[in-house]
XYZ file of N, CA and C in Angstrom:
876
model
N 1.511 -1.090 0.011
C -0.182 0.350 0.379
C 1.103 1.218 -0.150
N 0.663 2.120 -1.402
C 1.421 3.461 -1.085
C 1.115 4.265 0.260
N 2.207 4.989 1.320
C 1.152 6.111 2.076
C 0.989 7.299 1.681
N -0.123 7.786 1.710
C -0.355 9.108 1.103
C 0.759 10.263 1.414
N 0.021 11.512 0.404
C 1.527 12.126 0.479
C 0.793 13.170 1.259
N -0.711 13.101 1.209
C -1.404 14.232 2.344
C -1.924 14.636 3.927
N -2.723 14.547 4.392
C -3.089 14.623 5.222
C -5.101 14.621 4.128
N -5.297 15.689 3.383
C -5.861 15.243 2.391
C -5.964 14.104 1.637
N -5.209 13.486 0.607
C -5.440 12.146 1.295
C -5.464 10.915 1.688
N -5.451 11.703 3.061
C -5.543 10.290 4.153
C -6.416 10.043 4.205
N -6.977 11.234 4.367
C -9.146 11.336 4.954
C -9.732 11.220 3.794
N -9.484 11.269 2.181
C -10.695 10.602 1.410
C -10.429 9.553 1.097
N -9.346 8.384 1.356
C -8.809 7.410 1.783
C -9.680 6.421 2.240
N -10.182 7.517 3.623
C -10.283 6.760 4.667
C -11.712 6.881 5.197
N -13.044 6.218 5.336
C -14.016 6.655 5.530
C -14.604 6.746 6.901
N -13.884 6.189 8.027
C -14.025 5.914 8.965
C -12.751 6.647 10.160
N -12.655 7.787 10.810
C -11.334 8.320 11.378
C -11.628 8.627 12.659
N -11.290 8.649 13.157
C -11.108 9.413 14.757
C -10.035 10.894 15.157
N -10.340 11.042 15.471
C -9.058 12.234 15.179
C -8.922 12.846 16.616
N -8.504 12.348 17.211
C -6.636 12.448 18.190
C -6.354 13.910 18.804
N -6.758 14.878 19.752
C -6.301 15.895 20.017
C -5.341 16.377 21.388
N -4.321 16.910 21.267
C -3.900 17.311 22.637
C -4.760 18.489 22.486
N -5.508 18.621 24.042
C -6.382 19.583 23.854
C -5.819 20.109 25.384
N -4.898 20.122 26.518
C -4.097 20.569 27.629
C -3.159 19.789 28.061
N -1.991 20.634 28.057
C -1.030 20.162 28.563
C -0.673 20.019 29.837
N -0.081 19.389 30.768
C 0.387 20.362 32.499
C 1.739 19.327 32.243
N 3.267 20.274 32.526
C 4.068 19.734 32.790
C 4.651 19.812 31.509
N 5.633 18.056 31.466
C 6.363 17.768 30.318
C 5.657 16.900 29.357
N 5.927 17.222 28.004
C 5.045 16.139 27.656
C 5.505 15.988 26.412
N 5.253 14.693 25.533
C 6.136 14.658 24.410
C 5.718 16.200 23.237
N 5.084 16.361 23.078
C 4.141 16.801 22.248
C 3.289 17.939 22.968
N 3.129 19.888 21.998
C 2.174 20.305 23.021
C 0.625 20.682 22.666
N 0.224 21.109 23.067
C -1.541 21.504 23.156
C -1.343 22.104 21.488
N -3.076 21.393 21.058
C -2.978 21.474 19.523
C -1.916 20.754 18.384
N -1.875 19.430 19.165
C -1.322 18.282 18.146
C -2.587 17.276 17.841
N -2.492 16.972 16.385
C -3.829 16.284 16.364
C -3.482 14.793 15.947
N -3.755 13.911 15.340
C -3.805 12.882 14.703
C -4.939 11.809 14.152
N -4.021 11.824 13.579
C -5.913 11.110 12.266
C -5.493 9.365 12.583
N -7.171 8.343 13.088
C -6.955 6.906 13.093
C -8.027 6.368 12.138
N -7.061 5.430 11.684
C -8.366 4.587 10.742
C -8.365 3.640 11.536
N -9.053 2.696 11.029
C -9.291 1.123 11.062
C -7.526 0.617 10.736
N -6.903 0.707 9.481
C -5.545 0.399 9.529
C -4.784 1.443 8.841
N -4.978 2.620 9.773
C -4.075 3.216 8.931
C -3.917 4.251 10.121
N -2.624 5.065 9.678
C -2.433 6.467 10.436
C -1.976 7.862 9.922
N -1.889 8.635 10.697
C -1.040 10.096 9.984
C -1.360 10.704 11.100
N -0.206 11.352 11.402
C 0.258 12.469 12.836
C 0.731 11.131 13.627
N 1.146 11.878 14.618
C 1.759 11.332 15.967
C 1.666 12.417 16.997
N 0.866 12.076 18.328
C 0.893 13.100 19.082
C 2.545 12.423 20.362
N 3.222 11.915 20.051
C 4.513 11.972 20.442
C 5.305 10.294 20.907
N 4.401 9.319 19.729
C 4.585 7.759 19.804
C 4.678 7.444 21.791
N 5.556 6.331 21.655
C 5.254 5.739 22.959
C 4.144 5.582 23.515
N 4.182 5.355 24.988
C 2.284 4.366 25.628
C 1.583 5.112 24.552
N 1.381 7.023 25.368
C 1.109 7.545 25.380
C 0.015 7.488 23.619
N 1.376 7.165 23.215
C 0.191 6.749 21.573
C 0.011 6.001 21.324
N 0.199 4.896 22.065
C -0.155 3.527 21.771
C -1.651 3.285 22.310
N -1.972 4.292 23.656
C -2.838 4.197 24.606
C -4.227 4.865 23.662
N -4.161 5.530 22.966
C -4.572 6.782 21.968
C -4.810 6.066 21.024
N -4.190 5.073 20.117
C -4.823 4.649 18.838
C -5.588 2.936 19.668
N -4.761 2.544 20.776
C -5.314 1.439 20.821
C -7.683 2.106 21.842
N -7.298 3.269 21.905
C -9.110 3.630 22.475
C -9.847 4.221 21.253
N -8.988 4.955 20.525
C -9.734 5.260 19.053
C -10.543 3.899 17.837
N -9.670 2.960 17.815
C -9.541 1.785 17.154
C -11.203 0.806 17.743
N -11.247 1.241 19.192
C -12.294 1.132 19.918
C -13.737 1.792 20.036
N -13.418 3.044 19.680
C -14.463 3.549 18.802
C -15.332 3.351 18.170
N -14.476 3.437 16.851
C -14.623 2.723 15.513
C -15.258 1.546 15.225
N -14.596 0.583 16.109
C -14.865 -0.492 16.630
C -16.621 -0.668 16.584
N -16.832 0.071 17.936
C -18.007 0.435 18.707
C -19.421 1.102 18.308
N -18.127 2.208 17.381
C -19.530 3.156 17.114
C -19.404 4.352 17.753
N -18.509 4.478 18.996
C -18.278 5.422 19.583
C -17.904 6.625 18.569
N -18.854 8.124 19.330
C -18.459 8.902 18.913
C -17.621 10.321 19.162
N -17.772 10.372 20.613
C -16.773 10.642 21.757
C -16.421 10.253 22.366
N -14.349 10.748 23.149
C -14.073 10.203 24.146
C -13.192 11.528 25.158
N -13.165 11.573 25.888
C -12.538 12.539 26.618
C -10.747 11.589 27.343
N -9.961 11.761 27.348
C -8.659 11.160 27.996
C -7.741 11.988 28.454
N -7.767 11.535 30.194
C -7.192 12.043 31.141
C -5.913 11.399 31.553
N -4.431 11.607 30.992
C -3.484 10.490 30.819
C -2.297 11.446 31.689
N -2.200 10.777 32.531
C -0.660 11.161 33.656
C 0.707 10.450 33.266
N 1.664 11.017 32.666
C 2.495 10.117 31.831
C 3.794 9.555 33.147
N 3.326 9.060 33.297
C 4.454 8.546 34.586
C 4.307 6.915 35.089
N 4.547 6.501 35.512
C 4.963 4.914 35.239
C 3.168 4.215 35.636
N 1.990 4.994 35.603
C 1.107 3.818 35.156
C 0.815 3.614 34.170
N 1.731 4.199 32.850
C 1.422 3.621 31.322
C 2.824 3.293 31.363
N 3.556 3.311 32.353
C 5.329 2.629 31.106
C 5.874 4.386 31.287
N 5.388 5.340 31.024
C 6.247 6.865 30.398
C 6.738 7.410 31.558
N 7.716 7.974 31.103
C 8.101 9.033 32.540
C 7.985 9.826 32.198
N 8.334 10.862 30.921
C 8.026 12.483 31.055
C 7.098 13.174 32.133
N 6.425 12.501 32.912
C 6.121 13.289 34.353
C 5.069 14.446 34.112
N 4.877 14.372 33.211
C 3.163 15.490 33.199
C 1.697 14.810 33.099
N 1.006 15.918 32.491
C -0.375 14.867 32.309
C -1.093 15.953 30.712
N -1.614 14.768 30.251
C -2.234 15.372 28.817
C -3.858 15.249 28.981
N -4.142 15.736 28.908
C -5.775 15.676 28.042
C -6.080 15.028 26.659
N -6.957 14.178 25.808
C -7.359 13.743 24.536
C -8.498 13.744 24.656
N -8.985 14.578 23.545
C -10.298 14.445 22.834
C -10.255 13.571 21.972
N -10.980 12.539 21.322
C -11.301 11.853 20.791
C -12.468 11.779 19.589
N -12.875 12.291 18.619
C -14.136 12.703 18.225
C -13.766 11.600 17.015
N -15.076 11.469 16.225
C -15.101 10.723 14.904
C -15.034 11.725 14.232
N -14.876 11.289 12.899
C -14.814 12.844 12.495
C -15.768 12.598 11.230
N -16.856 13.243 10.681
C -17.327 14.077 9.398
C -17.563 14.708 8.747
N -17.622 14.888 7.714
C -16.968 15.533 6.292
C -16.633 16.832 6.397
N -17.482 17.065 7.379
C -16.954 19.134 7.284
C -16.431 18.653 8.256
N -16.073 18.234 9.878
C -14.708 17.317 10.084
C -13.381 16.769 9.186
N -13.468 16.751 8.558
C -11.879 16.297 7.217
C -12.183 17.384 6.615
N -13.092 18.852 5.765
C -12.296 19.868 5.443
C -11.800 20.801 6.803
N -12.251 20.442 7.887
C -11.525 21.751 8.489
C -10.048 21.638 8.630
N -10.479 19.857 8.915
C -8.737 19.961 8.750
C -7.922 19.723 7.868
N -8.030 19.703 6.753
C -7.652 19.261 5.445
C -6.897 21.187 5.380
N -8.041 22.465 5.923
C -7.642 23.006 5.454
C -7.120 24.127 6.633
N -7.016 23.162 7.930
C -5.851 23.283 9.145
C -4.609 23.456 8.436
N -4.307 22.095 7.656
C -3.121 21.519 7.345
C -3.237 22.611 6.199
N -4.059 22.801 5.286
C -3.139 23.575 4.299
C -2.813 24.967 5.304
N -3.831 25.841 5.553
C -2.773 26.736 6.376
C -1.619 26.283 7.037
N -1.198 26.065 8.292
C -0.281 25.659 8.694
C 0.925 24.994 7.342
N 0.860 25.035 6.562
C 1.548 24.358 5.259
C 2.456 25.142 4.656
N 1.344 26.785 4.564
C 1.509 27.708 3.955
C 2.570 28.737 5.216
N 2.127 28.487 6.590
C 2.688 28.728 7.721
C 3.938 29.028 7.488
N 4.105 26.962 6.683
C 6.475 27.229 7.337
C 7.081 28.205 6.944
N 8.069 28.264 7.573
C 8.833 28.536 7.385
C 10.286 28.713 6.284
N 10.363 30.093 5.529
C 10.945 29.400 4.131
C 12.954 29.837 4.489
N 13.342 28.948 4.354
C 14.291 28.730 4.239
C 15.073 28.186 2.951
N 15.578 28.825 2.570
C 16.734 29.554 1.196
C 17.982 29.170 1.250
N 18.581 27.687 0.187
C 19.955 27.436 -0.333
C 20.494 27.873 -0.866
N 21.138 29.173 -0.768
C 21.866 29.762 -2.315
C 23.060 28.766 -2.471
N 22.807 27.743 -3.811
C 24.143 27.177 -3.674
C 23.518 25.938 -4.017
N 24.126 25.154 -5.275
C 23.173 23.574 -5.488
C 24.493 22.978 -5.436
N 25.691 23.050 -4.848
C 26.588 22.576 -4.821
C 26.420 21.870 -4.137
N 27.578 20.371 -4.456
C 27.537 18.895 -2.953
C 26.991 19.435 -1.580
N 27.027 20.278 -1.232
C 26.136 20.806 0.318
C 25.320 21.721 0.444
N 25.375 21.782 -0.784
C 24.167 23.124 -0.298
C 22.492 21.258 -1.087
N 22.897 20.947 -2.670
C 21.971 19.091 -2.340
C 21.677 18.905 -1.059
N 23.113 18.168 -0.595
C 22.831 17.773 0.430
C 22.111 18.389 1.634
N 22.135 19.853 1.691
C 21.193 20.291 2.179
C 19.891 19.993 2.461
N 19.383 20.086 1.142
C 18.366 20.014 0.415
C 17.346 18.577 0.692
N 18.731 17.535 1.255
C 18.287 16.325 1.036
C 17.471 16.049 2.808
N 18.420 16.919 3.094
C 17.923 17.283 5.077
C 16.774 17.698 5.650
N 16.287 19.060 4.719
C 15.295 20.004 4.333
C 14.066 19.357 4.190
N 14.249 18.838 3.402
C 12.996 18.384 2.210
C 11.648 17.331 3.451
N 12.817 16.995 4.574
C 11.558 16.021 5.585
C 11.697 16.740 7.273
N 11.940 18.271 6.887
C 12.313 19.494 8.133
C 10.286 19.833 7.970
N 10.014 20.546 8.976
C 8.867 21.383 8.611
C 9.472 23.237 8.026
N 9.665 22.455 6.744
C 9.855 23.546 6.294
C 9.596 24.021 4.870
N 10.072 25.770 4.269
C 9.701 25.214 2.941
C 10.900 25.495 1.918
N 11.827 24.293 1.433
C 13.233 24.524 1.595
C 12.776 25.441 0.018
N 14.003 26.358 -0.355
C 13.791 26.839 -2.014
C 15.622 26.982 -2.151
N 16.195 26.033 -3.049
C 16.941 25.788 -3.368
C 17.544 26.515 -4.296
N 18.236 27.627 -4.241
C 18.352 28.301 -6.111
C 19.887 28.408 -6.182
N 20.159 28.631 -7.660
C 21.723 28.535 -8.128
C 21.508 29.301 -9.771
N 22.217 29.631 -10.394
C 22.433 30.682 -11.530
C 22.782 29.477 -12.464
N 23.335 28.088 -12.048
C 24.378 27.057 -13.114
C 22.631 26.131 -12.696
N 22.275 25.887 -13.881
C 20.869 24.903 -14.069
C 21.646 23.256 -14.065
N 22.246 23.383 -14.463
C 23.659 21.614 -14.512
C 23.275 22.077 -13.213
N 23.821 22.761 -12.462
C 24.108 22.048 -10.426
C 22.594 21.538 -9.350
N 21.510 22.483 -10.166
C 20.164 22.658 -10.078
C 19.379 21.143 -10.486
N 19.954 20.780 -11.849
C 19.634 19.514 -12.324
C 19.650 18.085 -11.461
N 21.033 18.339 -10.687
C 21.204 17.098 -10.027
C 20.151 16.967 -8.568
N 19.884 17.432 -7.592
C 19.365 17.272 -6.838
C 18.102 16.778 -7.197
N 17.718 15.360 -6.359
C 16.719 14.777 -5.722
C 16.239 14.942 -5.329
N 15.864 15.797 -4.055
C 15.340 16.414 -3.156
C 14.054 17.015 -3.267
N 12.724 16.666 -2.679
C 11.778 16.428 -3.121
C 11.325 18.328 -2.226
N 12.415 19.571 -2.276
C 12.446 20.611 -2.578
C 11.959 21.760 -3.902
N 12.057 22.764 -3.580
C 11.584 23.869 -4.417
C 13.162 24.402 -5.764
N 13.313 24.148 -6.725
C 14.191 24.681 -7.485
C 14.319 25.562 -8.115
N 14.773 26.766 -7.973
C 14.994 27.630 -8.583
C 16.500 28.265 -9.389
N 16.095 27.658 -10.943
C 17.378 28.682 -11.299
C 17.584 30.689 -11.686
N 18.369 31.046 -10.971
C 18.482 32.431 -11.482
C 19.186 33.078 -11.146
N 19.385 34.034 -12.853
C 20.273 35.282 -12.589
C 21.107 35.817 -12.239
N 19.826 36.665 -11.380
C 19.665 36.997 -10.348
C 19.232 36.597 -9.242
N 19.938 35.719 -8.723
C 20.098 35.167 -7.057
C 19.756 36.349 -5.942
N 20.080 37.400 -5.707
C 19.898 37.444 -4.997
C 18.472 38.673 -4.996
N 17.789 38.136 -5.862
C 16.461 39.386 -5.883
C 15.244 38.146 -5.607
N 16.158 36.675 -5.490
C 15.260 35.648 -4.505
C 15.364 36.103 -3.009
N 16.307 36.415 -2.306
C 16.397 37.054 -0.415
C 15.669 38.487 -0.507
N 15.355 39.536 -1.782
C 14.539 40.700 -1.416
C 13.288 40.232 -1.542
N 12.197 38.616 -2.322
C 11.547 38.757 -2.082
C 11.114 38.032 -1.293
N 12.100 37.547 -0.387
C 11.190 36.150 0.955
C 10.238 37.488 1.947
N 9.864 36.131 2.424
C 9.405 36.458 3.689
C 10.230 36.853 4.616
N 9.321 37.634 5.176
C 9.852 38.344 6.681
C 9.834 37.335 7.490
N 11.204 36.798 8.858
C 11.918 35.681 8.827
C 12.070 34.269 9.087
N 12.258 34.673 6.761
C 13.252 33.564 6.267
C 14.756 32.997 6.642
N 14.906 32.150 7.001
C 16.644 31.153 6.901
C 17.718 31.542 5.816
N 18.356 32.072 5.393
C 19.229 32.138 4.487
C 20.447 31.615 4.515
N 20.985 29.928 3.689
C 22.529 29.456 3.403
C 23.162 29.804 2.171
N 23.612 30.628 2.792
C 24.753 31.291 1.321
C 26.192 30.076 1.424
N 26.635 29.065 -0.158
C 27.434 28.725 0.165
C 27.068 28.168 -1.394
N 27.757 29.058 -1.827
C 28.065 29.181 -3.487
C 29.147 28.831 -3.723
N 29.458 28.884 -5.973
C 30.663 28.211 -6.226
C 31.570 29.394 -5.726
N 30.968 31.016 -5.334
C 32.128 31.951 -5.739
C 32.316 32.476 -4.327
N 33.139 33.741 -3.839
C 32.763 33.732 -2.634
C 32.694 35.811 -2.755
N 33.426 35.874 -4.326
C 32.340 37.714 -4.341
C 30.789 37.260 -3.922
N 30.469 35.999 -4.954
C 29.025 36.089 -4.700
C 28.391 35.384 -3.451
N 28.945 34.751 -2.563
C 28.896 34.510 -1.358
C 28.214 35.801 -0.229
N 29.541 37.175 -0.864
C 29.776 37.846 -0.005
C 28.318 38.793 -0.353
N 28.266 38.851 -1.614
C 26.925 39.411 -2.090
C 25.646 39.387 -1.747
N 25.278 37.834 -1.749
C 24.085 37.536 -1.479
C 24.043 37.407 0.639
N 24.959 37.341 0.861
C 25.044 37.656 2.402
C 24.736 39.099 2.917
N 25.804 39.401 2.903
C 25.245 41.246 2.889
C 23.405 41.567 2.607
N 22.784 40.892 1.177
C 21.205 41.291 1.042
C 20.680 40.818 2.247
N 21.139 39.171 2.694
C 20.383 39.089 4.036
C 20.139 39.589 4.957
N 21.588 40.144 5.536
C 21.324 40.537 6.423
C 21.066 42.849 6.368
N 20.835 42.626 5.499
C 20.391 43.887 5.450
C 18.602 43.856 5.256
N 18.537 42.755 5.537
C 17.032 42.978 5.568
C 16.932 42.952 7.280
N 17.066 42.679 7.964
C 17.336 43.088 9.068
C 15.642 42.036 9.193
N 14.780 40.871 9.261
C 14.239 40.988 9.671
C 14.193 39.031 9.379
N 15.367 38.674 8.866
C 15.783 37.436 9.036
C 16.005 36.279 10.054
N 15.579 35.085 9.718
C 15.428 34.054 11.204
C 16.794 33.362 11.366
N 17.946 33.613 10.345
C 19.068 33.118 10.643
C 19.596 33.289 9.545
N 21.285 33.986 8.802
C 21.918 34.264 7.928
C 22.767 33.244 7.979
N 23.637 32.359 7.502
C 24.787 31.821 7.507
C 25.676 31.947 6.284
N 26.569 31.312 6.479
C 26.976 32.011 4.790
C 28.836 30.733 5.027
N 28.917 29.897 4.871
C 30.274 28.725 4.486
C 30.978 29.516 4.895
N 32.740 29.024 5.006
C 33.396 29.640 5.556
C 34.478 29.251 6.673
N 35.235 29.785 6.616
C 35.407 29.575 7.913
C 36.049 31.054 8.718
N 36.479 31.632 9.669
C 37.402 32.222 10.579
C 37.505 33.344 9.949
N 38.546 32.793 8.668
C 39.156 33.686 7.769
C 37.730 34.499 6.678
N 37.581 33.675 6.223
C 36.643 34.196 5.462
C 35.418 35.719 5.711
N 34.912 35.168 6.925
C 34.555 36.430 8.194
C 35.139 37.313 7.655
N 36.232 36.728 8.272
C 36.945 38.970 8.721
C 36.996 39.354 7.724
N 36.836 38.974 6.014
C 37.740 39.318 4.497
C 35.782 39.873 4.694
N 35.081 39.124 4.378
C 33.398 39.769 4.433
C 32.782 41.049 5.426
N 33.607 40.625 6.734
C 32.970 42.852 7.446
C 33.945 43.298 6.984
N 35.370 42.840 6.694
C 35.985 44.318 5.814
C 35.411 44.757 4.489
N 35.112 43.675 3.817
C 33.902 43.779 2.084
C 33.268 44.400 2.476
N 32.280 44.300 3.659
C 30.615 45.079 4.624
C 31.384 46.304 4.603
N 32.419 46.397 4.978
C 32.178 47.867 5.777
C 33.160 49.057 4.490
N 33.242 48.714 3.394
C 33.866 48.947 2.579
C 32.842 49.528 1.350
N 32.264 48.324 0.958
C 30.678 48.244 0.300
C 29.849 47.858 0.402
N 29.308 48.078 1.859
C 27.948 48.205 2.218
C 27.845 49.215 3.054
N 28.213 50.438 3.304
C 27.395 51.130 4.144
C 28.529 51.301 5.519
N 29.109 49.679 5.738
C 29.813 49.625 6.808
C 28.231 48.499 8.031
N 28.124 47.700 6.691
C 26.915 46.736 7.441
C 27.594 45.902 8.148
N 26.404 45.718 10.043
C 27.077 45.334 10.953
C 27.083 43.076 9.986
N 27.913 42.647 10.449
C 27.790 40.980 10.578
C 27.888 40.449 11.598
N 27.276 41.189 12.888
C 27.357 40.699 13.736
C 26.283 39.401 14.439
N 25.172 39.297 13.372
C 24.591 38.236 13.607
C 24.034 37.307 13.219
N 25.831 37.284 12.024
C 25.653 36.573 10.510
C 26.549 35.040 11.563
N 25.375 34.171 11.110
C 26.673 32.484 11.006
C 28.154 31.911 10.581
N 28.650 32.283 11.056
C 30.151 31.387 9.862
C 31.429 31.406 10.879
N 31.956 30.322 10.712
C 31.653 29.156 9.744
C 30.146 28.090 9.867
N 29.325 27.941 9.263
C 28.099 27.548 9.536
C 28.338 25.911 10.001
N 27.205 25.937 11.185
C 27.454 24.311 11.377
C 28.895 23.852 11.901
N 29.169 24.712 13.343
C 30.378 25.135 13.945
C 30.979 23.972 15.044
N 30.795 22.825 15.058
C 30.010 22.186 15.911
C 31.347 21.039 17.275
N 32.359 21.610 16.241
C 33.131 20.731 16.386
C 33.949 19.846 15.618
N 33.310 19.324 15.041
C 33.277 17.932 14.357
C 34.033 18.651 13.261
N 35.139 17.503 13.217
C 36.511 17.345 11.709
C 35.920 16.664 10.509
N 35.422 16.358 10.688
C 34.595 15.217 9.273
C 33.210 16.588 8.384
N 34.419 16.754 6.833
C 34.113 17.626 5.988
C 33.188 17.218 5.126
N 32.116 15.559 5.337
C 31.916 15.428 4.453
C 30.272 16.299 4.096
N 30.229 16.108 2.972
C 28.893 17.231 2.770
C 27.471 16.980 4.026
N 27.597 15.685 3.196
C 25.917 15.218 4.266
C 26.287 15.393 6.233
N 27.293 14.952 6.430
C 27.576 15.576 7.768
C 27.537 17.150 7.818
N 27.746 17.697 7.045
C 28.594 19.257 7.186
C 26.709 19.987 7.225
N 26.212 19.152 6.371
C 24.507 20.296 5.927
C 23.369 19.414 7.701
N 23.860 17.684 8.412
C 23.230 17.920 9.003
C 23.609 18.394 10.341
N 24.800 19.371 10.467
C 24.718 20.212 11.833
C 24.592 21.420 11.295
N 24.153 22.005 10.140
C 23.803 23.112 9.651
C 22.321 22.787 9.805
N 22.057 22.155 9.312
C 19.516 21.741 9.569
C 19.838 21.987 11.224
N 20.514 21.446 11.752
C 20.289 21.971 13.099
C 20.449 22.966 13.808
N 21.382 23.072 13.109
C 21.915 25.155 13.562
C 20.088 25.777 13.081
N 20.397 25.762 11.639
C 18.899 26.216 11.131
C 17.673 26.419 11.922
N 17.705 25.353 12.422
C 16.019 24.400 12.988
C 15.646 24.831 14.285
N 17.116 24.873 14.984
C 17.055 25.943 16.708
C 16.789 26.947 16.124
N 17.104 28.280 15.562
C 16.798 29.105 15.485
C 14.756 29.491 14.982
N 15.319 29.019 13.680
C 14.083 28.591 13.783
C 13.247 28.280 14.588
N 13.229 27.244 15.350
C 12.088 27.121 16.836
C 12.731 27.992 17.651
N 12.869 28.888 17.894
C 13.674 29.113 19.272
C 11.983 30.249 19.794
N 12.267 30.643 20.766
C 11.247 31.424 21.193
C 11.110 33.589 20.194
N 12.364 33.223 20.407
C 12.941 34.592 20.006
C 12.150 34.483 18.362
N 12.553 33.412 17.874
C 11.986 33.743 15.675
C 10.427 33.238 16.565
N 9.496 32.822 17.470
C 8.466 32.912 17.240
C 7.961 34.095 17.228
N 8.309 34.835 18.718
C 7.588 36.427 18.759
C 7.849 37.112 17.515
N 8.938 37.175 16.812
C 9.088 38.031 15.880
C 8.327 37.923 14.593
N 8.308 36.561 14.368
C 6.981 36.347 13.643
C 5.419 36.625 13.703
N 5.462 36.547 14.487
C 3.865 37.221 15.132
C 3.485 37.916 13.932
N 2.000 37.895 13.652
C 1.301 38.739 12.978
C 2.151 39.329 11.640
N 3.356 38.599 11.383
C 4.771 38.788 10.234
C 3.512 38.019 8.604
N 3.309 38.676 7.633
C 2.889 37.730 6.817
C 4.054 36.859 6.166
N 3.387 35.512 5.448
C 4.566 34.496 5.441
C 4.370 33.589 4.077
N 2.905 34.821 3.490
C 2.891 33.902 2.134
C 3.913 34.464 1.213
N 4.453 34.108 -0.149
C 5.547 34.074 -0.605
C 4.227 35.523 -1.147
N 5.699 36.608 -1.845
C 5.150 37.032 -2.616
C 4.112 37.095 -4.491
N 3.161 37.542 -3.878
C 2.088 37.243 -5.997
C 3.015 37.139 -7.072
N 3.239 37.012 -7.640
C 3.215 36.474 -9.075
C 4.777 35.865 -9.530
N 5.268 35.464 -8.170
C 6.672 34.629 -8.370
C 6.257 32.967 -7.658
N 5.237 32.711 -8.035
C 4.913 31.320 -7.301
C 5.727 30.307 -8.814
N 6.582 29.475 -7.904
C 7.538 28.497 -8.366
C 6.713 26.921 -7.826
N 6.302 25.822 -8.369
C 6.203 24.703 -7.993
C 7.082 23.765 -6.950
N 7.158 23.151 -6.621
C 8.251 21.836 -6.159
C 9.705 22.522 -6.935
N 9.636 21.695 -7.712
C 10.221 21.908 -8.672
C 10.795 23.256 -9.875
N 10.608 24.457 -9.131
C 10.391 25.632 -9.436
C 9.755 25.806 -11.062
N 9.339 25.126 -11.721
C 8.967 25.895 -12.590
C 7.411 26.536 -12.270
N 8.068 27.817 -13.274
C 6.776 29.357 -12.808
C 5.263 28.683 -13.234
N 5.122 29.193 -12.430
C 2.815 29.325 -12.687
C 2.518 29.938 -13.680
């Protein structure tokens, strides 16, 4: 059986579904309030955190499907009683979904998808493509940008790709709160794109591949050519974890973790309150960068 690509496909394929929602969290819990999971007789979509809590919820939902029940509320301590050691307590609401409930759930999912933070990987070389491979599995909208169509063509990740003769224009058009990872094939272009991202003053993350020496050279270049642009908030080197392994996939893993830490921080969440997350109209691209 092929797994569905979206919640809409899952709900369309399942006649009877129970929505499991975390309605209240006290103390430590695997997931936050508002988290949803959908349980059908032989299939699942989403997760409320795994472990014994999730097994308990799945079993309760399938009991409801078997018995024809419509609603159930659970109050679950996350302790020895269920073999879990989080130490908190959660309340769950389980409800059988009507057609209108399925429609509302897909609308919520669409809104959440539209609100995903944008991550621009500026450069489709070995590390850029490795980053795309990482970000395709994370809750972000990843856009891989390069001036070279032959490098973009090598990307096999399920992300947006854009061949751009003026890649800094992609930075100018990006929504507030975006992350920018700059790792092109040209140091001069790296400097141009990095300072463009820093000049926005609303990026959640700006990182440039390189060394401490390259950072100093960028600082001097920005002082001379960008009216004294500060690079205080720049991450360079990126993914500086102390690892000596320079394989692209390893570098990408550390950089992706660094970016996600910034995007999911309390500071980033506060900065994005009320910000427009939608891309500018007139420049929509599909997952592989074809203009719509």
